[in-house]
Amino acid sequence: MTAFPTWTPAARPGIIPLHPLPFGTILGRSFSSLRQNPRVLLGFALVVQTLGTLVAAVGISAVGVFSFARLASLQPGTEDFETVMAGSIALTLVTTVVLSLAASALGVLVQGVVVNEVAHAVVAEKLTLRGLWARVRPVAWRLIGYTVLVALAAIVLVGVLAAAVVAVAVTAGPWAILPGVLIVLAAIPVSLWLTVKLLLVPAAIVLEGTTVTGGIARSWTLTRGRFWPVLGIVVIISIVFGVLAQVAALPFSFLSTGLTTIFAPTGDPDPSTLIGIVVGAVITQVVTLLIQSIALIVQSTASALVYIDCRMRREGLDLD
């Protein structure tokens, strides 16, 4: 007796089936894979996001208070006042940029941990936070260096575009509005294209141990021919969490405004009202941090799944 071979689905030991993934599967698993190891991923992301936010807020506030406090001893309108004002603004801006870069560096470490977790979850392995960090730690400085490099490149690009708009405004006057709008509109597709082409750099650095330049080349190669699906995933996730953040913060904003109007209709709130407003602001920030942490996990999961899908399509990773 002989039996005809029957179709069997691809093996799925972990969170995804081991074959090239359609658009819907990548998008859906990006949201649902958090359930695989929520205590490790969400807890780690919350701690890192909170730490980055606190350090940035305290640092920027301290520098701002220290620098602008010097204006109290100067006469407004004098040359010394204008000089100190310009220096205070510049110092605060530099501090903001530096601390924002530091917060981004902390965020990319979370992304590295999430990418490692997803890669193990694909083959039904669950590691502790210590085990995940042990695999990310050797390449942590490469991740941080890549993040700083991208941030500096973005700052330079924005500066060049701003200088171009100003130069056109000086030479063309009111007619500079149209070229300025065209420059801004042209920058949008370029930024989206670069976002897609560089999406897999952290995954390549973490999972393959490549250098920063090697990770960029690897991401550029793997995303070839997959631009539109990857762009759709990035845009949809960004829109979902952008809308979610606005919806979550809206009730607390209304509550804070209502308390101010009820208890201080003349604009001179008493201490109890100020405490209520501060509490509302703190609750809003906590909710925002939670949403940002979940968004970071989902976005990192999506990039890991896109990386695995591209390798299955180009290199037969599912067969391996």
C-alpha atoms as a PDB file:
ATOM      1  CA  MET A   1       0.000   0.000   0.000  1.00  0.00           C
ATOM      2  CA  THR A   2       1.245   3.472  -0.843  1.00  0.00           C
ATOM      3  CA  ALA A   3      -0.133   6.712   0.530  1.00  0.00           C
ATOM      4  CA  PHE A   4      -0.271   9.982  -1.276  1.00  0.00           C
ATOM      5  CA  PRO A   5       1.692  12.746   0.461  1.00  0.00           C
ATOM      6  CA  THR A   6      -0.543  15.226   2.240  1.00  0.00           C
ATOM      7  CA  TRP A   7       0.022  18.917   2.833  1.00  0.00           C
ATOM      8  CA  THR A   8       1.173  19.894   6.280  1.00  0.00           C
ATOM      9  CA  PRO A   9       1.599  23.445   7.592  1.00  0.00           C
ATOM     10  CA  ALA A  10       5.024  24.847   8.273  1.00  0.00           C
ATOM     11  CA  ALA A  11       6.433  24.120  11.683  1.00  0.00           C
ATOM     12  CA  ARG A  12       5.659  26.684  14.339  1.00  0.00           C
ATOM     13  CA  PRO A  13       7.570  25.924  17.492  1.00  0.00           C
ATOM     14  CA  GLY A  14       7.524  29.539  18.602  1.00  0.00           C
ATOM     15  CA  ILE A  15       5.576  32.754  18.051  1.00  0.00           C
ATOM     16  CA  ILE A  16       5.562  32.635  14.230  1.00  0.00           C
ATOM     17  CA  PRO A  17       5.339  29.909  11.570  1.00  0.00           C
ATOM     18  CA  LEU A  18       8.697  29.093  10.047  1.00  0.00           C
ATOM     19  CA  HIS A  19       8.124  30.332   6.533  1.00  0.00           C
ATOM     20  CA  PRO A  20       8.165  33.770   4.861  1.00  0.00           C
ATOM     21  CA  LEU A  21       5.585  35.903   6.613  1.00  0.00           C
ATOM     22  CA  PRO A  22       2.772  37.886   5.017  1.00  0.00           C
ATOM     23  CA  PHE A  23       2.132  41.490   5.977  1.00  0.00           C
ATOM     24  CA  GLY A  24      -0.719  40.722   8.373  1.00  0.00           C
ATOM     25  CA  THR A  25       1.240  38.113  10.317  1.00  0.00           C
ATOM     26  CA  ILE A  26       4.173  40.450  10.965  1.00  0.00           C
ATOM     27  CA  LEU A  27       1.857  43.268  12.020  1.00  0.00           C
ATOM     28  CA  GLY A  28      -0.287  41.047  14.236  1.00  0.00           C
ATOM     29  CA  ARG A  29       2.621  39.268  15.925  1.00  0.00           C
ATOM     30  CA  SER A  30       4.281  42.604  16.600  1.00  0.00           C
ATOM     31  CA  PHE A  31       1.389  43.453  18.915  1.00  0.00           C
ATOM     32  CA  SER A  32       0.758  39.996  20.386  1.00  0.00           C
ATOM     33  CA  SER A  33       4.297  38.758  21.057  1.00  0.00           C
ATOM     34  CA  LEU A  34       4.546  40.934  24.182  1.00  0.00           C
ATOM     35  CA  ARG A  35       2.582  38.195  25.936  1.00  0.00           C
ATOM     36  CA  GLN A  36       5.511  35.810  25.440  1.00  0.00           C
ATOM     37  CA  ASN A  37       7.636  37.443  28.150  1.00  0.00           C
ATOM     38  CA  PRO A  38       5.818  40.541  29.497  1.00  0.00           C
ATOM     39  CA  ARG A  39       7.455  40.663  32.906  1.00  0.00           C
ATOM     40  CA  VAL A  40      10.940  40.899  31.460  1.00  0.00           C
ATOM     41  CA  LEU A  41      10.256  43.081  28.436  1.00  0.00           C
ATOM     42  CA  LEU A  42       7.706  45.541  29.833  1.00  0.00           C
ATOM     43  CA  GLY A  43       9.429  45.843  33.197  1.00  0.00           C
ATOM     44  CA  PHE A  44      12.816  46.498  31.622  1.00  0.00           C
ATOM     45  CA  ALA A  45      11.380  48.996  29.132  1.00  0.00           C
ATOM     46  CA  LEU A  46       9.482  50.870  31.862  1.00  0.00           C
ATOM     47  CA  VAL A  47      12.553  51.166  34.074  1.00  0.00           C
ATOM     48  CA  VAL A  48      14.752  52.376  31.225  1.00  0.00           C
ATOM     49  CA  GLN A  49      12.182  54.824  29.862  1.00  0.00           C
ATOM     50  CA  THR A  50      11.495  56.227  33.333  1.00  0.00           C
ATOM     51  CA  LEU A  51      15.192  56.578  34.071  1.00  0.00           C
ATOM     52  CA  GLY A  52      15.828  58.351  30.776  1.00  0.00           C
ATOM     53  CA  THR A  53      12.893  60.719  31.255  1.00  0.00           C
ATOM     54  CA  LEU A  54      13.865  61.615  34.821  1.00  0.00           C
ATOM     55  CA  VAL A  55      17.517  62.207  33.975  1.00  0.00           C
ATOM     56  CA  ALA A  56      16.628  64.362  30.978  1.00  0.00           C
ATOM     57  CA  ALA A  57      13.992  66.376  32.862  1.00  0.00           C
ATOM     58  CA  VAL A  58      16.181  66.984  35.910  1.00  0.00           C
ATOM     59  CA  GLY A  59      19.248  67.839  33.818  1.00  0.00           C
ATOM     60  CA  ILE A  60      17.460  70.241  31.474  1.00  0.00           C
ATOM     61  CA  SER A  61      15.609  71.919  34.367  1.00  0.00           C
ATOM     62  CA  ALA A  62      18.783  72.326  36.437  1.00  0.00           C
ATOM     63  CA  VAL A  63      20.760  73.811  33.555  1.00  0.00           C
ATOM     64  CA  GLY A  64      17.873  76.097  32.617  1.00  0.00           C
ATOM     65  CA  VAL A  65      17.408  77.409  36.161  1.00  0.00           C
ATOM     66  CA  PHE A  66      21.161  77.875  36.662  1.00  0.00           C
ATOM     67  CA  SER A  67      21.709  79.673  33.362  1.00  0.00           C
ATOM     68  CA  PHE A  68      18.639  81.919  33.322  1.00  0.00           C
ATOM     69  CA  ALA A  69      18.985  82.817  37.010  1.00  0.00           C
ATOM     70  CA  ARG A  70      21.952  85.003  36.084  1.00  0.00           C
ATOM     71  CA  LEU A  71      19.589  87.362  34.267  1.00  0.00           C
ATOM     72  CA  ALA A  72      18.068  88.515  37.567  1.00  0.00           C
ATOM     73  CA  SER A  73      21.143  90.610  38.362  1.00  0.00           C
ATOM     74  CA  LEU A  74      21.276  92.304  34.947  1.00  0.00           C
ATOM     75  CA  GLN A  75      19.325  95.200  33.504  1.00  0.00           C
ATOM     76  CA  PRO A  76      17.037  94.216  30.593  1.00  0.00           C
ATOM     77  CA  GLY A  77      17.983  95.831  27.307  1.00  0.00           C
ATOM     78  CA  THR A  78      21.682  96.101  28.062  1.00  0.00           C
ATOM     79  CA  GLU A  79      24.410  94.398  26.075  1.00  0.00           C
ATOM     80  CA  ASP A  80      25.344  92.163  29.020  1.00  0.00           C
ATOM     81  CA  PHE A  81      21.715  91.066  29.392  1.00  0.00           C
ATOM     82  CA  GLU A  82      21.451  90.130  25.711  1.00  0.00           C
ATOM     83  CA  THR A  83      24.771  88.253  25.830  1.00  0.00           C
ATOM     84  CA  VAL A  84      23.796  86.247  28.899  1.00  0.00           C
ATOM     85  CA  MET A  85      20.347  85.559  27.422  1.00  0.00           C
ATOM     86  CA  ALA A  86      21.867  84.194  24.200  1.00  0.00           C
ATOM     87  CA  GLY A  87      24.359  82.082  26.152  1.00  0.00           C
ATOM     88  CA  SER A  88      21.624  80.703  28.409  1.00  0.00           C
ATOM     89  CA  ILE A  89      19.467  79.718  25.450  1.00  0.00           C
ATOM     90  CA  ALA A  90      22.413  78.065  23.695  1.00  0.00           C
ATOM     91  CA  LEU A  91      23.465  76.192  26.839  1.00  0.00           C
ATOM     92  CA  THR A  92      19.919  74.931  27.427  1.00  0.00           C
ATOM     93  CA  LEU A  93      19.584  73.810  23.799  1.00  0.00           C
ATOM     94  CA  VAL A  94      22.908  71.960  23.901  1.00  0.00           C
ATOM     95  CA  THR A  95      21.916  70.256  27.162  1.00  0.00           C
ATOM     96  CA  THR A  96      18.582  69.247  25.649  1.00  0.00           C
ATOM     97  CA  VAL A  97      20.282  67.726  22.600  1.00  0.00           C
ATOM     98  CA  VAL A  98      22.870  65.856  24.663  1.00  0.00           C
ATOM     99  CA  LEU A  99      20.357  64.442  27.139  1.00  0.00           C
ATOM    100  CA  SER A 100      17.970  63.536  24.318  1.00  0.00           C
ATOM    101  CA  LEU A 101      20.795  61.578  22.691  1.00  0.00           C
ATOM    102  CA  ALA A 102      21.431  59.829  26.014  1.00  0.00           C
ATOM    103  CA  ALA A 103      17.741  58.909  26.309  1.00  0.00           C
ATOM    104  CA  SER A 104      17.804  57.567  22.737  1.00  0.00           C
ATOM    105  CA  ALA A 105      20.860  55.476  23.602  1.00  0.00           C
ATOM    106  CA  LEU A 106      18.964  53.919  26.499  1.00  0.00           C
ATOM    107  CA  GLY A 107      16.035  53.223  24.175  1.00  0.00           C
ATOM    108  CA  VAL A 108      18.226  51.367  21.676  1.00  0.00           C
ATOM    109  CA  LEU A 109      19.437  49.080  24.479  1.00  0.00           C
ATOM    110  CA  VAL A 110      15.808  48.156  25.122  1.00  0.00           C
ATOM    111  CA  GLN A 111      15.445  47.482  21.416  1.00  0.00           C
ATOM    112  CA  GLY A 112      18.461  45.191  21.515  1.00  0.00           C
ATOM    113  CA  VAL A 113      16.988  43.186  24.389  1.00  0.00           C
ATOM    114  CA  VAL A 114      13.622  42.913  22.619  1.00  0.00           C
ATOM    115  CA  VAL A 115      15.228  41.794  19.356  1.00  0.00           C
ATOM    116  CA  ASN A 116      17.128  39.092  21.210  1.00  0.00           C
ATOM    117  CA  GLU A 117      13.987  37.954  23.015  1.00  0.00           C
ATOM    118  CA  VAL A 118      11.994  37.732  19.765  1.00  0.00           C
ATOM    119  CA  ALA A 119      14.754  35.766  18.045  1.00  0.00           C
ATOM    120  CA  HIS A 120      14.647  33.174  20.835  1.00  0.00           C
ATOM    121  CA  ALA A 121      10.841  33.207  21.010  1.00  0.00           C
ATOM    122  CA  VAL A 122      10.728  32.196  17.335  1.00  0.00           C
ATOM    123  CA  VAL A 123      12.208  28.826  18.329  1.00  0.00           C
ATOM    124  CA  ALA A 124      10.207  28.613  21.588  1.00  0.00           C
ATOM    125  CA  GLU A 125      13.014  29.662  23.910  1.00  0.00           C
ATOM    126  CA  LYS A 126      12.409  32.025  26.827  1.00  0.00           C
ATOM    127  CA  LEU A 127      15.403  33.646  28.509  1.00  0.00           C
ATOM    128  CA  THR A 128      15.637  35.695  31.685  1.00  0.00           C
ATOM    129  CA  LEU A 129      16.554  39.359  31.580  1.00  0.00           C
ATOM    130  CA  ARG A 130      20.052  38.465  32.756  1.00  0.00           C
ATOM    131  CA  GLY A 131      20.435  35.974  29.909  1.00  0.00           C
ATOM    132  CA  LEU A 132      19.136  38.476  27.343  1.00  0.00           C
ATOM    133  CA  TRP A 133      21.395  41.249  28.614  1.00  0.00           C
ATOM    134  CA  ALA A 134      24.409  38.928  28.551  1.00  0.00           C
ATOM    135  CA  ARG A 135      23.886  38.544  24.809  1.00  0.00           C
ATOM    136  CA  VAL A 136      23.322  42.265  24.199  1.00  0.00           C
ATOM    137  CA  ARG A 137      26.101  43.612  26.428  1.00  0.00           C
ATOM    138  CA  PRO A 138      29.024  42.782  24.050  1.00  0.00           C
ATOM    139  CA  VAL A 139      27.473  44.933  21.302  1.00  0.00           C
ATOM    140  CA  ALA A 140      25.874  47.601  23.523  1.00  0.00           C
ATOM    141  CA  TRP A 141      28.393  50.292  22.578  1.00  0.00           C
ATOM    142  CA  ARG A 142      27.868  49.570  18.899  1.00  0.00           C
ATOM    143  CA  LEU A 143      24.124  50.107  19.345  1.00  0.00           C
ATOM    144  CA  ILE A 144      24.738  53.345  21.222  1.00  0.00           C
ATOM    145  CA  GLY A 145      27.262  54.510  18.621  1.00  0.00           C
ATOM    146  CA  TYR A 146      24.813  53.797  15.803  1.00  0.00           C
ATOM    147  CA  THR A 147      22.046  55.730  17.583  1.00  0.00           C
ATOM    148  CA  VAL A 148      24.281  58.733  18.200  1.00  0.00           C
ATOM    149  CA  LEU A 149      25.486  58.604  14.582  1.00  0.00           C
ATOM    150  CA  VAL A 150      21.917  58.612  13.239  1.00  0.00           C
ATOM    151  CA  ALA A 151      20.868  61.411  15.603  1.00  0.00           C
ATOM    152  CA  LEU A 152      23.828  63.595  14.624  1.00  0.00           C
ATOM    153  CA  ALA A 153      23.173  62.930  10.939  1.00  0.00           C
ATOM    154  CA  ALA A 154      19.531  63.960  11.431  1.00  0.00           C
ATOM    155  CA  ILE A 155      20.584  67.155  13.230  1.00  0.00           C
ATOM    156  CA  VAL A 156      23.008  68.026  10.436  1.00  0.00           C
ATOM    157  CA  LEU A 157      20.369  67.301   7.786  1.00  0.00           C
ATOM    158  CA  VAL A 158      17.781  69.480   9.536  1.00  0.00           C
ATOM    159  CA  GLY A 159      20.361  72.229   9.888  1.00  0.00           C
ATOM    160  CA  VAL A 160      21.216  72.076   6.193  1.00  0.00           C
ATOM    161  CA  LEU A 161      17.528  72.206   5.226  1.00  0.00           C
ATOM    162  CA  ALA A 162      16.910  75.130   7.578  1.00  0.00           C
ATOM    163  CA  ALA A 163      19.920  76.976   6.152  1.00  0.00           C
ATOM    164  CA  ALA A 164      18.648  76.336   2.619  1.00  0.00           C
ATOM    165  CA  VAL A 165      15.207  77.709   3.502  1.00  0.00           C
ATOM    166  CA  VAL A 166      16.753  80.803   5.135  1.00  0.00           C
ATOM    167  CA  ALA A 167      19.039  81.374   2.139  1.00  0.00           C
ATOM    168  CA  VAL A 168      16.096  81.183  -0.251  1.00  0.00           C
ATOM    169  CA  ALA A 169      14.091  83.521   1.999  1.00  0.00           C
ATOM    170  CA  VAL A 170      16.893  86.093   1.994  1.00  0.00           C
ATOM    171  CA  THR A 171      17.250  86.069  -1.781  1.00  0.00           C
ATOM    172  CA  ALA A 172      13.641  85.567  -2.853  1.00  0.00           C
ATOM    173  CA  GLY A 173      11.735  87.314  -0.074  1.00  0.00           C
ATOM    174  CA  PRO A 174       8.047  86.321   0.211  1.00  0.00           C
ATOM    175  CA  TRP A 175       8.417  83.993  -2.774  1.00  0.00           C
ATOM    176  CA  ALA A 176      10.550  81.736  -0.560  1.00  0.00           C
ATOM    177  CA  ILE A 177       7.430  80.181   0.976  1.00  0.00           C
ATOM    178  CA  LEU A 178       6.850  77.850  -1.974  1.00  0.00           C
ATOM    179  CA  PRO A 179      10.463  76.553  -2.200  1.00  0.00           C
ATOM    180  CA  GLY A 180      10.511  76.115   1.593  1.00  0.00           C
ATOM    181  CA  VAL A 181       7.331  74.039   1.471  1.00  0.00           C
ATOM    182  CA  LEU A 182       8.737  71.961  -1.389  1.00  0.00           C
ATOM    183  CA  ILE A 183      11.948  71.315   0.556  1.00  0.00           C
ATOM    184  CA  VAL A 184       9.991  70.140   3.611  1.00  0.00           C
ATOM    185  CA  LEU A 185       7.714  67.946   1.497  1.00  0.00           C
ATOM    186  CA  ALA A 186      10.720  66.420  -0.282  1.00  0.00           C
ATOM    187  CA  ALA A 187      12.343  65.611   3.074  1.00  0.00           C
ATOM    188  CA  ILE A 188       9.375  63.474   4.174  1.00  0.00           C
ATOM    189  CA  PRO A 189       9.738  60.629   1.606  1.00  0.00           C
ATOM    190  CA  VAL A 190      13.519  60.721   1.998  1.00  0.00           C
ATOM    191  CA  SER A 191      13.218  60.255   5.769  1.00  0.00           C
ATOM    192  CA  LEU A 192      10.700  57.417   5.336  1.00  0.00           C
ATOM    193  CA  TRP A 193      12.967  55.712   2.793  1.00  0.00           C
ATOM    194  CA  LEU A 194      15.960  55.943   5.124  1.00  0.00           C
ATOM    195  CA  THR A 195      13.856  54.694   8.043  1.00  0.00           C
ATOM    196  CA  VAL A 196      12.998  51.534   6.118  1.00  0.00           C
ATOM    197  CA  LYS A 197      16.489  50.959   4.757  1.00  0.00           C
ATOM    198  CA  LEU A 198      18.073  51.338   8.215  1.00  0.00           C
ATOM    199  CA  LEU A 199      15.358  49.565  10.198  1.00  0.00           C
ATOM    200  CA  LEU A 200      17.265  46.299  10.597  1.00  0.00           C
ATOM    201  CA  VAL A 201      20.612  47.732  11.706  1.00  0.00           C
ATOM    202  CA  PRO A 202      20.070  47.049  15.460  1.00  0.00           C
ATOM    203  CA  ALA A 203      18.864  43.510  14.710  1.00  0.00           C
ATOM    204  CA  ALA A 204      21.920  42.831  12.563  1.00  0.00           C
ATOM    205  CA  ILE A 205      24.254  44.207  15.240  1.00  0.00           C
ATOM    206  CA  VAL A 206      22.640  42.189  18.039  1.00  0.00           C
ATOM    207  CA  LEU A 207      21.988  38.877  16.274  1.00  0.00           C
ATOM    208  CA  GLU A 208      24.968  38.774  13.901  1.00  0.00           C
ATOM    209  CA  GLY A 209      27.495  40.802  15.870  1.00  0.00           C
ATOM    210  CA  THR A 210      28.272  43.080  12.937  1.00  0.00           C
ATOM    211  CA  THR A 211      29.966  46.436  13.168  1.00  0.00           C
ATOM    212  CA  VAL A 212      27.961  49.639  12.723  1.00  0.00           C
ATOM    213  CA  THR A 213      28.901  49.965   9.062  1.00  0.00           C
ATOM    214  CA  GLY A 214      28.380  46.241   8.551  1.00  0.00           C
ATOM    215  CA  GLY A 215      24.922  46.495  10.125  1.00  0.00           C
ATOM    216  CA  ILE A 216      24.010  49.374   7.823  1.00  0.00           C
ATOM    217  CA  ALA A 217      25.122  47.392   4.760  1.00  0.00           C
ATOM    218  CA  ARG A 218      23.289  44.307   6.028  1.00  0.00           C
ATOM    219  CA  SER A 219      20.038  46.192   6.601  1.00  0.00           C
ATOM    220  CA  TRP A 220      20.329  47.842   3.202  1.00  0.00           C
ATOM    221  CA  THR A 221      20.657  44.433   1.551  1.00  0.00           C
ATOM    222  CA  LEU A 222      17.948  42.612   3.484  1.00  0.00           C
ATOM    223  CA  THR A 223      15.277  45.264   2.899  1.00  0.00           C
ATOM    224  CA  ARG A 224      15.848  45.250  -0.853  1.00  0.00           C
ATOM    225  CA  GLY A 225      12.540  44.421  -2.521  1.00  0.00           C
ATOM    226  CA  ARG A 226      10.592  44.675   0.756  1.00  0.00           C
ATOM    227  CA  PHE A 227      10.234  48.454   0.972  1.00  0.00           C
ATOM    228  CA  TRP A 228       6.445  48.837   0.820  1.00  0.00           C
ATOM    229  CA  PRO A 229       5.490  46.086   3.305  1.00  0.00           C
ATOM    230  CA  VAL A 230       8.081  47.335   5.794  1.00  0.00           C
ATOM    231  CA  LEU A 231       6.980  50.941   5.332  1.00  0.00           C
ATOM    232  CA  GLY A 232       3.362  49.943   5.914  1.00  0.00           C
ATOM    233  CA  ILE A 233       4.257  48.199   9.177  1.00  0.00           C
ATOM    234  CA  VAL A 234       6.296  51.174  10.431  1.00  0.00           C
ATOM    235  CA  VAL A 235       3.626  53.727   9.533  1.00  0.00           C
ATOM    236  CA  ILE A 236       0.709  51.726  10.967  1.00  0.00           C
ATOM    237  CA  ILE A 237       2.455  51.095  14.294  1.00  0.00           C
ATOM    238  CA  SER A 238       3.473  54.753  14.568  1.00  0.00           C
ATOM    239  CA  ILE A 239      -0.059  55.951  13.838  1.00  0.00           C
ATOM    240  CA  VAL A 240      -1.641  53.483  16.277  1.00  0.00           C
ATOM    241  CA  PHE A 241       0.528  54.514  19.199  1.00  0.00           C
ATOM    242  CA  GLY A 242       0.402  58.203  18.288  1.00  0.00           C
ATOM    243  CA  VAL A 243      -3.389  58.129  18.400  1.00  0.00           C
ATOM    244  CA  LEU A 244      -3.353  55.968  21.541  1.00  0.00           C
ATOM    245  CA  ALA A 245      -1.091  58.438  23.350  1.00  0.00           C
ATOM    246  CA  GLN A 246      -3.355  61.350  22.458  1.00  0.00           C
ATOM    247  CA  VAL A 247      -6.508  59.496  23.493  1.00  0.00           C
ATOM    248  CA  ALA A 248      -4.971  58.359  26.794  1.00  0.00           C
ATOM    249  CA  ALA A 249      -3.715  61.847  27.686  1.00  0.00           C
ATOM    250  CA  LEU A 250      -6.954  63.623  26.739  1.00  0.00           C
ATOM    251  CA  PRO A 251      -9.020  62.739  29.870  1.00  0.00           C
ATOM    252  CA  PHE A 252      -6.237  63.849  32.217  1.00  0.00           C
ATOM    253  CA  SER A 253      -5.833  67.097  30.298  1.00  0.00           C
ATOM    254  CA  PHE A 254      -9.564  67.795  30.620  1.00  0.00           C
ATOM    255  CA  LEU A 255      -9.411  66.922  34.318  1.00  0.00           C
ATOM    256  CA  SER A 256      -6.520  69.292  34.964  1.00  0.00           C
ATOM    257  CA  THR A 257      -8.205  72.108  33.014  1.00  0.00           C
ATOM    258  CA  GLY A 258     -11.512  71.512  34.809  1.00  0.00           C
ATOM    259  CA  LEU A 259      -9.911  71.625  38.243  1.00  0.00           C
ATOM    260  CA  THR A 260      -8.148  74.869  37.393  1.00  0.00           C
ATOM    261  CA  THR A 261     -11.371  76.458  36.131  1.00  0.00           C
ATOM    262  CA  ILE A 262     -13.480  75.328  39.085  1.00  0.00           C
ATOM    263  CA  PHE A 263     -11.132  76.094  41.947  1.00  0.00           C
ATOM    264  CA  ALA A 264      -9.323  79.065  40.458  1.00  0.00           C
ATOM    265  CA  PRO A 265     -11.691  80.926  38.110  1.00  0.00           C
ATOM    266  CA  THR A 266      -9.699  84.153  38.577  1.00  0.00           C
ATOM    267  CA  GLY A 267      -6.407  82.517  37.600  1.00  0.00           C
ATOM    268  CA  ASP A 268      -4.968  82.559  41.131  1.00  0.00           C
ATOM    269  CA  PRO A 269      -5.110  78.909  42.284  1.00  0.00           C
ATOM    270  CA  ASP A 270      -4.732  77.976  45.931  1.00  0.00           C
ATOM    271  CA  PRO A 271      -2.154  75.363  47.111  1.00  0.00           C
ATOM    272  CA  SER A 272      -4.666  72.492  47.117  1.00  0.00           C
ATOM    273  CA  THR A 273      -5.558  73.157  43.485  1.00  0.00           C
ATOM    274  CA  LEU A 274      -1.888  73.286  42.552  1.00  0.00           C
ATOM    275  CA  ILE A 275      -1.373  69.907  44.216  1.00  0.00           C
ATOM    276  CA  GLY A 276      -4.269  68.470  42.217  1.00  0.00           C
ATOM    277  CA  ILE A 277      -2.839  69.831  38.972  1.00  0.00           C
ATOM    278  CA  VAL A 278       0.593  68.400  39.765  1.00  0.00           C
ATOM    279  CA  VAL A 279      -0.936  65.008  40.594  1.00  0.00           C
ATOM    280  CA  GLY A 280      -2.843  65.067  37.297  1.00  0.00           C
ATOM    281  CA  ALA A 281       0.348  65.926  35.417  1.00  0.00           C
ATOM    282  CA  VAL A 282       2.221  63.092  37.131  1.00  0.00           C
ATOM    283  CA  ILE A 283      -0.521  60.582  36.291  1.00  0.00           C
ATOM    284  CA  THR A 284      -0.500  61.781  32.682  1.00  0.00           C
ATOM    285  CA  GLN A 285       3.270  61.319  32.508  1.00  0.00           C
ATOM    286  CA  VAL A 286       3.012  57.821  33.997  1.00  0.00           C
ATOM    287  CA  VAL A 287       0.421  56.806  31.406  1.00  0.00           C
ATOM    288  CA  THR A 288       2.558  58.345  28.667  1.00  0.00           C
ATOM    289  CA  LEU A 289       5.624  56.405  29.832  1.00  0.00           C
ATOM    290  CA  LEU A 290       3.631  53.169  29.834  1.00  0.00           C
ATOM    291  CA  ILE A 291       2.401  53.774  26.292  1.00  0.00           C
ATOM    292  CA  GLN A 292       5.901  54.743  25.127  1.00  0.00           C
ATOM    293  CA  SER A 293       7.331  51.569  26.657  1.00  0.00           C
ATOM    294  CA  ILE A 294       4.747  49.363  24.958  1.00  0.00           C
ATOM    295  CA  ALA A 295       5.293  51.237  21.685  1.00  0.00           C
ATOM    296  CA  LEU A 296       9.054  50.705  21.932  1.00  0.00           C
ATOM    297  CA  ILE A 297       8.540  46.980  22.514  1.00  0.00           C
ATOM    298  CA  VAL A 298       6.078  46.636  19.622  1.00  0.00           C
ATOM    299  CA  GLN A 299       8.293  48.609  17.235  1.00  0.00           C
ATOM    300  CA  SER A 300      11.353  46.589  18.235  1.00  0.00           C
ATOM    301  CA  THR A 301       9.398  43.350  17.836  1.00  0.00           C
ATOM    302  CA  ALA A 302       8.278  44.426  14.380  1.00  0.00           C
ATOM    303  CA  SER A 303      11.861  45.161  13.312  1.00  0.00           C
ATOM    304  CA  ALA A 304      12.989  41.750  14.625  1.00  0.00           C
ATOM    305  CA  LEU A 305      10.191  39.958  12.761  1.00  0.00           C
ATOM    306  CA  VAL A 306      10.953  41.902   9.570  1.00  0.00           C
ATOM    307  CA  TYR A 307      14.617  40.917   9.949  1.00  0.00           C
ATOM    308  CA  ILE A 308      13.711  37.232  10.355  1.00  0.00           C
ATOM    309  CA  ASP A 309      11.249  37.385   7.448  1.00  0.00           C
ATOM    310  CA  CYS A 310      13.818  38.999   5.140  1.00  0.00           C
ATOM    311  CA  ARG A 311      16.401  36.362   6.032  1.00  0.00           C
ATOM    312  CA  MET A 312      13.885  33.567   5.428  1.00  0.00           C
ATOM    313  CA  ARG A 313      13.096  35.012   2.006  1.00  0.00           C
ATOM    314  CA  ARG A 314      16.679  35.729   0.931  1.00  0.00           C
ATOM    315  CA  GLU A 315      18.729  33.116   2.795  1.00  0.00           C
ATOM    316  CA  GLY A 316      16.381  30.268   3.731  1.00  0.00           C
ATOM    317  CA  LEU A 317      16.660  30.931   7.472  1.00  0.00           C
ATOM    318  CA  ASP A 318      13.465  28.943   8.069  1.00  0.00           C
ATOM    319  CA  LEU A 319      15.143  25.843   6.609  1.00  0.00           C
ATOM    320  CA  ASP A 320      18.162  26.330   8.853  1.00  0.00           C
END
